[in-house]
Amino acid sequence: MKKIVIESAGGYEKLKIKEFPSPTPKEDEVLIEVKYSGINYADCLVRWGVYESAKKYVGWPITPGFEVSGKILAVGKNITNYKVGDLVIGFTLFNGYSSHICIPERHLLPQPQTFNLAQGAAFPAVYMTAYYSLFQIFYLPHKAKILVHSAAGGVGTALTQLAKAKGHVVAGVVGSNNKVQYCKNIGADFVYDKSSPDFKWSQIKTDFPEGFDVVFDANGPTTLKISYDLLRPTGKLAIYGAHSLLPKSGGKINYLKAVIGILKTPKFDPMKLVTDNKSIICFNVSFLFSEDRLIQENLNGLVEMINSGQIKPPHVNIFSFNDVAKAHQFIESGKSTGKLVLEH
Ligand SMILES: NC(=O)c1ccc[n+]([C@@H]2O[C@H](COP(=O)([O-])OP(=O)(O)OC[C@H]3O[C@@H](n4cnc5c(N)ncnc54)[C@H](OP(=O)(O)O)[C@@H]3O)[C@@H](O)[C@H]2O)c1
């Protein structure tokens, strides 16, 4: 079997394909012959050596990857719901960039009939993140007004689709003009291109004078203050990343830029939060893999939404397994829409 292995922090050159013996499933696991491996922005953070759960749970060397789709080659003795030959989607805490992987039954989904296999591998990480943050953290009022930064990206697409499926109003912010139509196509009611010379944050305030019930922000220091200001009383700021600290090209972190960004990160005074009636919610789902009840509820909810046609298959950019460096370069560039997967 083949895996992409990163031995130490660095640029694209650290992504090395290596051969290993094929793994054997434990009693509650299945062995999957992987057809596609999903790529997430977090995989770049893993490569850079700044992803906390990778440092905590694995260290070096590491094989990134949170999601795969493929065919079951073998099952452990306690497996009841799947058999050899079944097509499945699996999610995993790392190791997804592998040609073969063992995954516990509780972290599998049957491949939906409305998705192809590439779309299957593009599904779990971003949709589970979106489902958790929209429906498991918050109580959302009827027709909640939701602002999504980076709305054309992987998580942004999933947040937009899931929120629209439940009848909420979505305003998406994107960083380039070519993403505007994409966001409209996935259902966003309003789209703001922050790269446009005419763009002003005050335009969003004019369009939403009462403010937002929720703002999803993974930019970090560049937008946190404006995101907070755009909330209505009772509104929540959901912080789940800080990609504005990171490079868009070259594959290496500019530590000076990152430190300056960290120093510029706004501080929120708890007493002001109290009197503003605003909340700040932060999360990282990669630390929640042992929360079986939460995961089960999340998966059941997503499967129900797929089966009822509320979730459309994600838009996918396909790269060959050997081109993993190009895929990292693309997601890092901030130019991608939807998801990226590696084809085996
Ligand atoms: N906490 C969690 O549980 C969790 C789970 C999944 C993902 N995340 C985070 O959510 C974010 C999105 O992840 P994803 O995999 O779906 O990636 P993605 O949104 O497909 O790609 C990242 C997007 O962020 C923007 N961006 C990237 N680099 C930037 C920079 N240096 N400055 C400003 N904007 C930049 C770009 O969009 P625009 O230019 O259009 O804004 C880019 O398309 C990432 O920050 C990721 O780490 C967190």
Short mmCIF file of C-alpha atoms and ligand atoms in Angstrom, two decimals:
data_model
loop_
_atom_site.label_atom_id
_atom_site.label_comp_id
_atom_site.label_asym_id
_atom_site.label_seq_id
_atom_site.Cartn_x
_atom_site.Cartn_y
_atom_site.Cartn_z
CA MET A 1 0.00 0.00 0.00
CA LYS A 2 1.01 3.63 -0.51
CA LYS A 3 0.81 6.57 1.87
CA ILE A 4 1.84 10.19 1.69
CA VAL A 5 4.17 10.76 4.58
CA ILE A 6 5.43 14.04 6.04
CA GLU A 7 8.52 13.55 8.18
CA SER A 8 8.97 17.09 9.44
CA ALA A 9 7.39 20.52 9.04
CA GLY A 10 7.87 22.35 5.76
CA GLY A 11 6.90 23.05 2.16
CA TYR A 12 5.39 20.89 -0.60
CA GLU A 13 8.64 18.90 -0.90
CA LYS A 14 7.79 17.27 2.45
CA LEU A 15 4.88 15.32 0.88
CA LYS A 16 6.56 11.98 0.08
CA ILE A 17 4.87 8.85 -1.26
CA LYS A 18 6.06 5.72 0.58
CA GLU A 19 5.28 1.99 0.45
CA PHE A 20 4.01 0.08 3.52
CA PRO A 21 2.57 -3.40 4.22
CA SER A 22 -1.23 -3.45 3.91
CA PRO A 23 -2.97 -3.07 7.32
CA THR A 24 -5.30 -5.70 8.87
CA PRO A 25 -8.63 -4.54 10.32
CA LYS A 26 -9.26 -4.93 14.07
CA GLU A 27 -12.53 -6.58 15.13
CA ASP A 28 -14.58 -3.34 14.91
CA GLU A 29 -12.87 -2.02 11.75
CA VAL A 30 -13.10 -2.45 7.98
CA LEU A 31 -10.21 -2.30 5.52
CA ILE A 32 -10.94 0.11 2.66
CA GLU A 33 -9.27 0.17 -0.75
CA VAL A 34 -9.27 3.95 -1.12
CA LYS A 35 -10.42 5.45 -4.43
CA TYR A 36 -10.36 9.11 -3.34
CA SER A 37 -8.86 10.98 -0.38
CA GLY A 38 -10.35 14.34 0.59
CA ILE A 39 -8.10 17.37 1.02
CA ASN A 40 -8.75 20.10 3.57
CA TYR A 41 -7.04 23.38 4.32
CA ALA A 42 -6.11 21.84 7.69
CA ASP A 43 -3.82 19.38 5.84
CA CYS A 44 -1.55 22.34 5.01
CA LEU A 45 -1.49 23.25 8.70
CA VAL A 46 -0.48 19.66 9.43
CA ARG A 47 2.33 19.93 6.86
CA TRP A 48 3.48 23.22 8.40
CA GLY A 49 3.59 21.57 11.84
CA VAL A 50 1.08 24.00 13.38
CA TYR A 51 -2.01 21.80 13.65
CA GLU A 52 -2.57 21.20 17.36
CA SER A 53 -4.40 17.86 17.18
CA ALA A 54 -1.73 16.45 14.83
CA LYS A 55 0.95 17.46 17.33
CA LYS A 56 -1.06 16.09 20.26
CA TYR A 57 -2.20 12.76 18.81
CA VAL A 58 0.49 11.83 16.23
CA GLY A 59 3.67 13.92 15.99
CA TRP A 60 6.16 13.09 13.18
CA PRO A 61 6.06 11.33 10.82
CA ILE A 62 2.43 11.91 9.89
CA THR A 63 0.08 11.04 7.03
CA PRO A 64 -2.52 13.79 6.70
CA GLY A 65 -6.12 13.28 5.61
CA PHE A 66 -9.48 13.22 7.37
CA GLU A 67 -11.64 11.46 4.79
CA VAL A 68 -11.72 8.77 2.15
CA SER A 69 -14.11 6.94 -0.14
CA GLY A 70 -13.61 3.48 -1.57
CA LYS A 71 -14.45 -0.22 -1.47
CA ILE A 72 -14.37 -2.53 1.54
CA LEU A 73 -11.70 -5.22 1.10
CA ALA A 74 -12.01 -6.96 4.49
CA VAL A 75 -14.11 -6.69 7.66
CA GLY A 76 -13.29 -7.33 11.34
CA LYS A 77 -15.27 -10.02 13.19
CA ASN A 78 -17.64 -7.59 14.94
CA ILE A 79 -18.76 -5.79 11.78
CA THR A 80 -22.47 -6.27 11.10
CA ASN A 81 -23.66 -3.41 8.90
CA TYR A 82 -21.07 -3.60 6.10
CA LYS A 83 -19.63 -6.39 3.94
CA VAL A 84 -16.73 -6.89 1.54
CA GLY A 85 -17.39 -5.02 -1.72
CA ASP A 86 -19.54 -2.26 -0.19
CA LEU A 87 -18.74 1.30 -1.27
CA VAL A 88 -18.27 3.54 1.74
CA ILE A 89 -17.18 6.94 2.94
CA GLY A 90 -14.93 6.98 5.99
CA PHE A 91 -13.63 9.72 8.22
CA THR A 92 -10.45 9.41 10.18
CA LEU A 93 -8.18 11.38 12.47
CA PHE A 94 -5.28 11.61 9.93
CA ASN A 95 -3.99 8.85 7.61
CA GLY A 96 -6.55 9.58 4.87
CA TYR A 97 -3.82 10.10 2.22
CA SER A 98 -3.41 6.31 1.98
CA SER A 99 -4.25 3.75 -0.67
CA HIS A 100 -5.58 1.38 2.05
CA ILE A 101 -6.89 2.28 5.48
CA CYS A 102 -8.64 0.58 8.42
CA ILE A 103 -11.56 2.58 9.83
CA PRO A 104 -13.94 1.71 12.70
CA GLU A 105 -17.54 1.00 11.67
CA ARG A 106 -18.80 3.97 13.70
CA HIS A 107 -16.80 6.30 11.43
CA LEU A 108 -18.30 5.01 8.17
CA LEU A 109 -21.21 6.07 5.99
CA PRO A 110 -22.64 4.14 3.09
CA GLN A 111 -21.71 5.86 -0.20
CA PRO A 112 -24.86 7.87 -1.10
CA GLN A 113 -26.46 6.91 -4.43
CA THR A 114 -26.71 10.56 -5.45
CA PHE A 115 -22.93 11.10 -5.04
CA ASN A 116 -20.06 9.72 -7.08
CA LEU A 117 -17.03 8.39 -5.18
CA ALA A 118 -15.02 11.60 -5.60
CA GLN A 119 -17.89 13.56 -4.05
CA GLY A 120 -18.08 10.99 -1.26
CA ALA A 121 -14.49 11.68 -0.20
CA ALA A 122 -15.23 15.40 -0.31
CA PHE A 123 -18.09 15.09 2.13
CA PRO A 124 -17.34 14.17 5.78
CA ALA A 125 -14.88 16.77 7.08
CA VAL A 126 -16.60 19.92 5.88
CA TYR A 127 -20.21 18.76 6.22
CA MET A 128 -19.64 17.31 9.70
CA THR A 129 -17.97 20.59 10.69
CA ALA A 130 -20.84 22.60 9.24
CA TYR A 131 -23.51 20.37 10.79
CA TYR A 132 -21.84 20.49 14.20
CA SER A 133 -21.46 24.24 14.20
CA LEU A 134 -24.88 25.08 12.78
CA PHE A 135 -27.09 22.52 14.47
CA GLN A 136 -25.25 21.03 17.44
CA ILE A 137 -23.76 24.17 18.97
CA PHE A 138 -26.45 26.75 18.29
CA TYR A 139 -30.12 27.27 18.76
CA LEU A 140 -30.98 29.12 15.53
CA PRO A 141 -34.14 31.20 15.34
CA HIS A 142 -36.52 30.78 12.39
CA LYS A 143 -34.97 32.34 9.25
CA ALA A 144 -31.77 33.19 11.08
CA LYS A 145 -29.44 35.61 9.32
CA ILE A 146 -26.04 34.00 8.88
CA LEU A 147 -22.83 35.51 7.54
CA VAL A 148 -20.27 33.05 6.19
CA HIS A 149 -16.71 34.20 5.44
CA SER A 150 -14.85 32.24 2.72
CA ALA A 151 -18.27 31.03 1.62
CA ALA A 152 -17.00 29.41 -1.60
CA GLY A 153 -14.52 27.12 0.18
CA GLY A 154 -15.09 23.62 1.52
CA VAL A 155 -16.60 24.49 4.91
CA GLY A 156 -18.16 27.65 3.46
CA THR A 157 -20.06 25.64 0.83
CA ALA A 158 -21.27 23.16 3.43
CA LEU A 159 -22.38 25.92 5.84
CA THR A 160 -24.23 27.70 3.03
CA GLN A 161 -25.97 24.55 1.79
CA LEU A 162 -26.99 23.30 5.22
CA ALA A 163 -28.19 26.70 6.41
CA LYS A 164 -30.22 27.25 3.23
CA ALA A 165 -31.69 23.74 3.50
CA LYS A 166 -33.16 24.75 6.89
CA GLY A 167 -34.61 28.00 5.54
CA HIS A 168 -32.05 30.48 6.90
CA VAL A 169 -30.79 33.58 5.13
CA VAL A 170 -27.13 33.35 4.08
CA ALA A 171 -24.75 36.16 3.20
CA GLY A 172 -21.41 34.91 1.88
CA VAL A 173 -18.14 36.83 1.76
CA VAL A 174 -15.54 35.73 -0.79
CA GLY A 175 -12.01 36.82 -1.62
CA SER A 176 -12.24 36.91 -5.41
CA ASN A 177 -14.69 37.77 -8.14
CA ASN A 178 -14.75 34.31 -9.76
CA LYS A 179 -16.31 32.90 -6.56
CA VAL A 180 -19.38 35.14 -6.63
CA GLN A 181 -21.42 33.13 -9.14
CA TYR A 182 -20.35 29.87 -7.46
CA CYS A 183 -21.79 31.12 -4.15
CA LYS A 184 -25.03 32.19 -5.77
CA ASN A 185 -25.28 28.73 -7.37
CA ILE A 186 -24.97 26.99 -4.00
CA GLY A 187 -27.80 29.14 -2.67
CA ALA A 188 -26.31 32.18 -0.92
CA ASP A 189 -28.87 35.00 -0.80
CA PHE A 190 -26.22 37.76 -0.77
CA VAL A 191 -22.59 37.52 -1.88
CA TYR A 192 -19.90 40.11 -1.13
CA ASP A 193 -16.59 40.09 -2.97
CA LYS A 194 -14.14 41.67 -0.53
CA SER A 195 -11.49 41.91 -3.30
CA SER A 196 -13.63 44.36 -5.28
CA PRO A 197 -12.37 47.97 -5.18
CA ASP A 198 -15.97 49.05 -4.46
CA PHE A 199 -16.42 46.71 -1.50
CA LYS A 200 -17.03 48.22 1.94
CA TRP A 201 -17.98 46.32 5.09
CA SER A 202 -20.51 49.09 5.72
CA GLN A 203 -22.46 47.77 2.70
CA ILE A 204 -23.19 44.60 4.68
CA LYS A 205 -24.38 46.73 7.62
CA THR A 206 -26.67 48.64 5.24
CA ASP A 207 -28.11 45.41 3.81
CA PHE A 208 -28.52 43.83 7.28
CA PRO A 209 -29.29 46.78 9.59
CA GLU A 210 -30.46 44.49 12.43
CA GLY A 211 -27.25 42.46 12.29
CA PHE A 212 -26.59 38.72 12.06
CA ASP A 213 -27.62 35.87 14.33
CA VAL A 214 -24.36 34.09 13.55
CA VAL A 215 -21.12 34.99 11.80
CA PHE A 216 -18.77 32.15 10.83
CA ASP A 217 -15.18 33.36 10.74
CA ALA A 218 -12.07 31.27 10.01
CA ASN A 219 -10.08 34.27 8.75
CA GLY A 220 -8.82 35.27 12.18
CA PRO A 221 -7.33 38.71 12.94
CA THR A 222 -8.29 40.40 9.66
CA THR A 223 -12.04 40.16 10.18
CA LEU A 224 -12.84 39.16 13.79
CA LYS A 225 -13.61 42.71 14.92
CA ILE A 226 -15.89 43.46 11.97
CA SER A 227 -17.57 40.05 12.39
CA TYR A 228 -18.34 40.90 16.03
CA ASP A 229 -19.65 44.33 15.06
CA LEU A 230 -21.97 42.78 12.48
CA LEU A 231 -23.77 40.68 15.13
CA ARG A 232 -27.17 41.60 16.46
CA PRO A 233 -27.86 41.40 20.23
CA THR A 234 -28.08 37.61 20.97
CA GLY A 235 -25.79 37.03 17.98
CA LYS A 236 -22.89 34.58 18.05
CA LEU A 237 -19.45 34.81 16.51
CA ALA A 238 -18.22 31.33 15.55
CA ILE A 239 -14.42 31.24 15.32
CA TYR A 240 -12.91 28.07 13.86
CA GLY A 241 -9.67 29.00 12.12
CA ALA A 242 -7.14 31.75 11.42
CA HIS A 243 -6.08 31.32 7.79
CA SER A 244 -5.28 35.02 7.32
CA LEU A 245 -2.11 34.36 9.38
CA LEU A 246 -0.90 31.95 6.73
CA PRO A 247 0.72 32.18 3.29
CA LYS A 248 -1.15 31.98 -0.02
CA SER A 249 1.89 30.91 -2.03
CA GLY A 250 5.33 29.42 -1.63
CA GLY A 251 4.28 26.68 0.78
CA LYS A 252 6.18 28.09 3.78
CA ILE A 253 4.91 30.05 6.78
CA ASN A 254 6.09 33.64 7.09
CA TYR A 255 6.56 33.65 10.87
CA LEU A 256 6.93 37.44 11.07
CA LYS A 257 3.58 37.94 9.31
CA ALA A 258 2.01 35.30 11.56
CA VAL A 259 3.31 36.89 14.77
CA ILE A 260 2.17 40.35 13.68
CA GLY A 261 -1.26 38.86 12.89
CA ILE A 262 -1.42 37.17 16.30
CA LEU A 263 -0.50 40.46 18.02
CA LYS A 264 -3.26 42.21 16.05
CA THR A 265 -5.91 39.66 17.02
CA PRO A 266 -8.71 41.57 18.78
CA LYS A 267 -9.29 40.96 22.48
CA PHE A 268 -12.90 40.63 23.58
CA ASP A 269 -13.86 42.02 27.00
CA PRO A 270 -16.21 39.56 28.78
CA MET A 271 -18.19 42.37 30.45
CA LYS A 272 -18.75 44.03 27.08
CA LEU A 273 -19.96 40.66 25.73
CA VAL A 274 -22.43 40.57 28.61
CA THR A 275 -23.85 44.03 27.98
CA ASP A 276 -23.82 43.57 24.18
CA ASN A 277 -25.61 40.22 24.63
CA LYS A 278 -23.19 38.68 22.12
CA SER A 279 -21.33 35.38 22.40
CA ILE A 280 -18.12 33.99 21.00
CA ILE A 281 -18.07 30.28 20.24
CA CYS A 282 -14.89 28.48 19.24
CA PHE A 283 -14.39 24.91 18.12
CA ASN A 284 -12.10 22.43 16.40
CA VAL A 285 -13.82 19.19 15.46
CA SER A 286 -10.56 17.24 15.18
CA PHE A 287 -10.51 17.14 18.99
CA LEU A 288 -14.00 15.61 19.09
CA PHE A 289 -13.30 12.17 17.60
CA SER A 290 -14.01 10.39 20.88
CA GLU A 291 -17.43 12.07 21.26
CA ASP A 292 -19.41 9.07 19.94
CA ARG A 293 -22.88 10.44 20.76
CA LEU A 294 -22.17 13.75 19.06
CA ILE A 295 -20.72 12.04 15.98
CA GLN A 296 -23.62 9.60 15.68
CA GLU A 297 -26.19 12.38 15.95
CA ASN A 298 -24.22 14.40 13.37
CA LEU A 299 -23.99 11.48 10.89
CA ASN A 300 -27.66 10.56 11.30
CA GLY A 301 -28.65 14.17 10.62
CA LEU A 302 -26.46 14.40 7.52
CA VAL A 303 -27.62 11.07 6.09
CA GLU A 304 -31.23 12.17 6.57
CA MET A 305 -30.51 15.44 4.75
CA ILE A 306 -28.78 13.59 1.87
CA ASN A 307 -31.63 11.08 1.56
CA SER A 308 -34.24 13.84 1.50
CA GLY A 309 -32.31 15.67 -1.23
CA GLN A 310 -31.44 18.63 1.00
CA ILE A 311 -27.71 18.19 0.41
CA LYS A 312 -26.49 18.37 -3.15
CA PRO A 313 -23.21 16.61 -4.03
CA PRO A 314 -20.24 18.89 -3.36
CA HIS A 315 -18.27 20.54 -6.17
CA VAL A 316 -14.95 18.68 -6.46
CA ASN A 317 -11.53 19.44 -8.00
CA ILE A 318 -9.73 16.15 -8.68
CA PHE A 319 -5.91 15.73 -8.49
CA SER A 320 -3.98 12.52 -8.99
CA PHE A 321 -2.38 11.01 -5.87
CA ASN A 322 1.06 11.80 -7.33
CA ASP A 323 0.06 15.47 -7.66
CA VAL A 324 -0.58 15.99 -3.97
CA ALA A 325 1.86 18.94 -3.92
CA LYS A 326 -0.17 20.69 -6.64
CA ALA A 327 -3.34 20.09 -4.65
CA HIS A 328 -1.77 21.65 -1.53
CA GLN A 329 -0.57 24.58 -3.61
CA PHE A 330 -4.10 25.10 -4.96
CA ILE A 331 -5.98 25.00 -1.65
CA GLU A 332 -3.31 27.20 -0.05
CA SER A 333 -3.65 29.78 -2.86
CA GLY A 334 -7.16 30.69 -1.74
CA LYS A 335 -8.35 30.32 -5.34
CA SER A 336 -10.22 27.03 -5.00
CA THR A 337 -13.97 26.69 -4.83
CA GLY A 338 -15.65 23.71 -3.16
CA LYS A 339 -13.44 20.75 -2.34
CA LEU A 340 -10.30 19.00 -3.55
CA VAL A 341 -9.68 15.25 -3.63
CA LEU A 342 -6.79 12.96 -4.57
CA GLU A 343 -7.58 10.13 -6.98
CA HIS A 344 -5.77 6.82 -6.39
N1 LIG B 1 -12.15 24.25 13.61
C1 LIG B 1 -12.61 23.25 12.85
O1 LIG B 1 -13.18 22.29 13.34
C2 LIG B 1 -12.41 23.34 11.37
C3 LIG B 1 -12.85 22.31 10.53
C4 LIG B 1 -12.65 22.45 9.16
C5 LIG B 1 -12.01 23.59 8.66
N2 LIG B 1 -11.58 24.54 9.53
C6 LIG B 1 -10.96 25.79 9.02
O2 LIG B 1 -11.91 26.37 8.15
C7 LIG B 1 -11.24 27.06 7.11
C8 LIG B 1 -11.74 26.54 5.79
O3 LIG B 1 -11.26 25.21 5.59
P1 LIG B 1 -11.47 24.47 4.20
O4 LIG B 1 -10.72 23.19 4.26
O5 LIG B 1 -12.91 24.43 3.88
O6 LIG B 1 -10.68 25.45 3.19
P2 LIG B 1 -11.28 26.37 2.04
O7 LIG B 1 -12.30 27.29 2.64
O8 LIG B 1 -11.67 25.53 0.90
O9 LIG B 1 -10.00 27.22 1.64
C9 LIG B 1 -9.57 28.24 2.47
C10 LIG B 1 -10.17 29.62 2.04
O10 LIG B 1 -9.75 30.59 2.99
C11 LIG B 1 -9.41 31.82 2.36
N3 LIG B 1 -7.95 32.01 2.62
C12 LIG B 1 -6.97 31.09 2.51
N4 LIG B 1 -5.78 31.61 2.83
C13 LIG B 1 -6.01 32.85 3.19
C14 LIG B 1 -5.16 33.90 3.63
N5 LIG B 1 -3.84 33.75 3.77
N6 LIG B 1 -5.73 35.09 3.91
C15 LIG B 1 -7.06 35.25 3.78
N7 LIG B 1 -7.91 34.27 3.36
C16 LIG B 1 -7.38 33.10 3.06
C17 LIG B 1 -9.72 31.65 0.88
O11 LIG B 1 -11.09 32.03 0.66
P3 LIG B 1 -11.57 33.55 0.46
O12 LIG B 1 -10.41 34.31 -0.10
O13 LIG B 1 -12.71 33.47 -0.51
O14 LIG B 1 -11.99 34.02 1.82
C18 LIG B 1 -9.61 30.13 0.72
O15 LIG B 1 -10.32 29.67 -0.39
C19 LIG B 1 -9.73 26.85 7.35
O16 LIG B 1 -9.24 27.95 8.09
C20 LIG B 1 -9.71 25.60 8.19
O17 LIG B 1 -8.55 25.48 8.96
C21 LIG B 1 -11.77 24.44 10.85
#
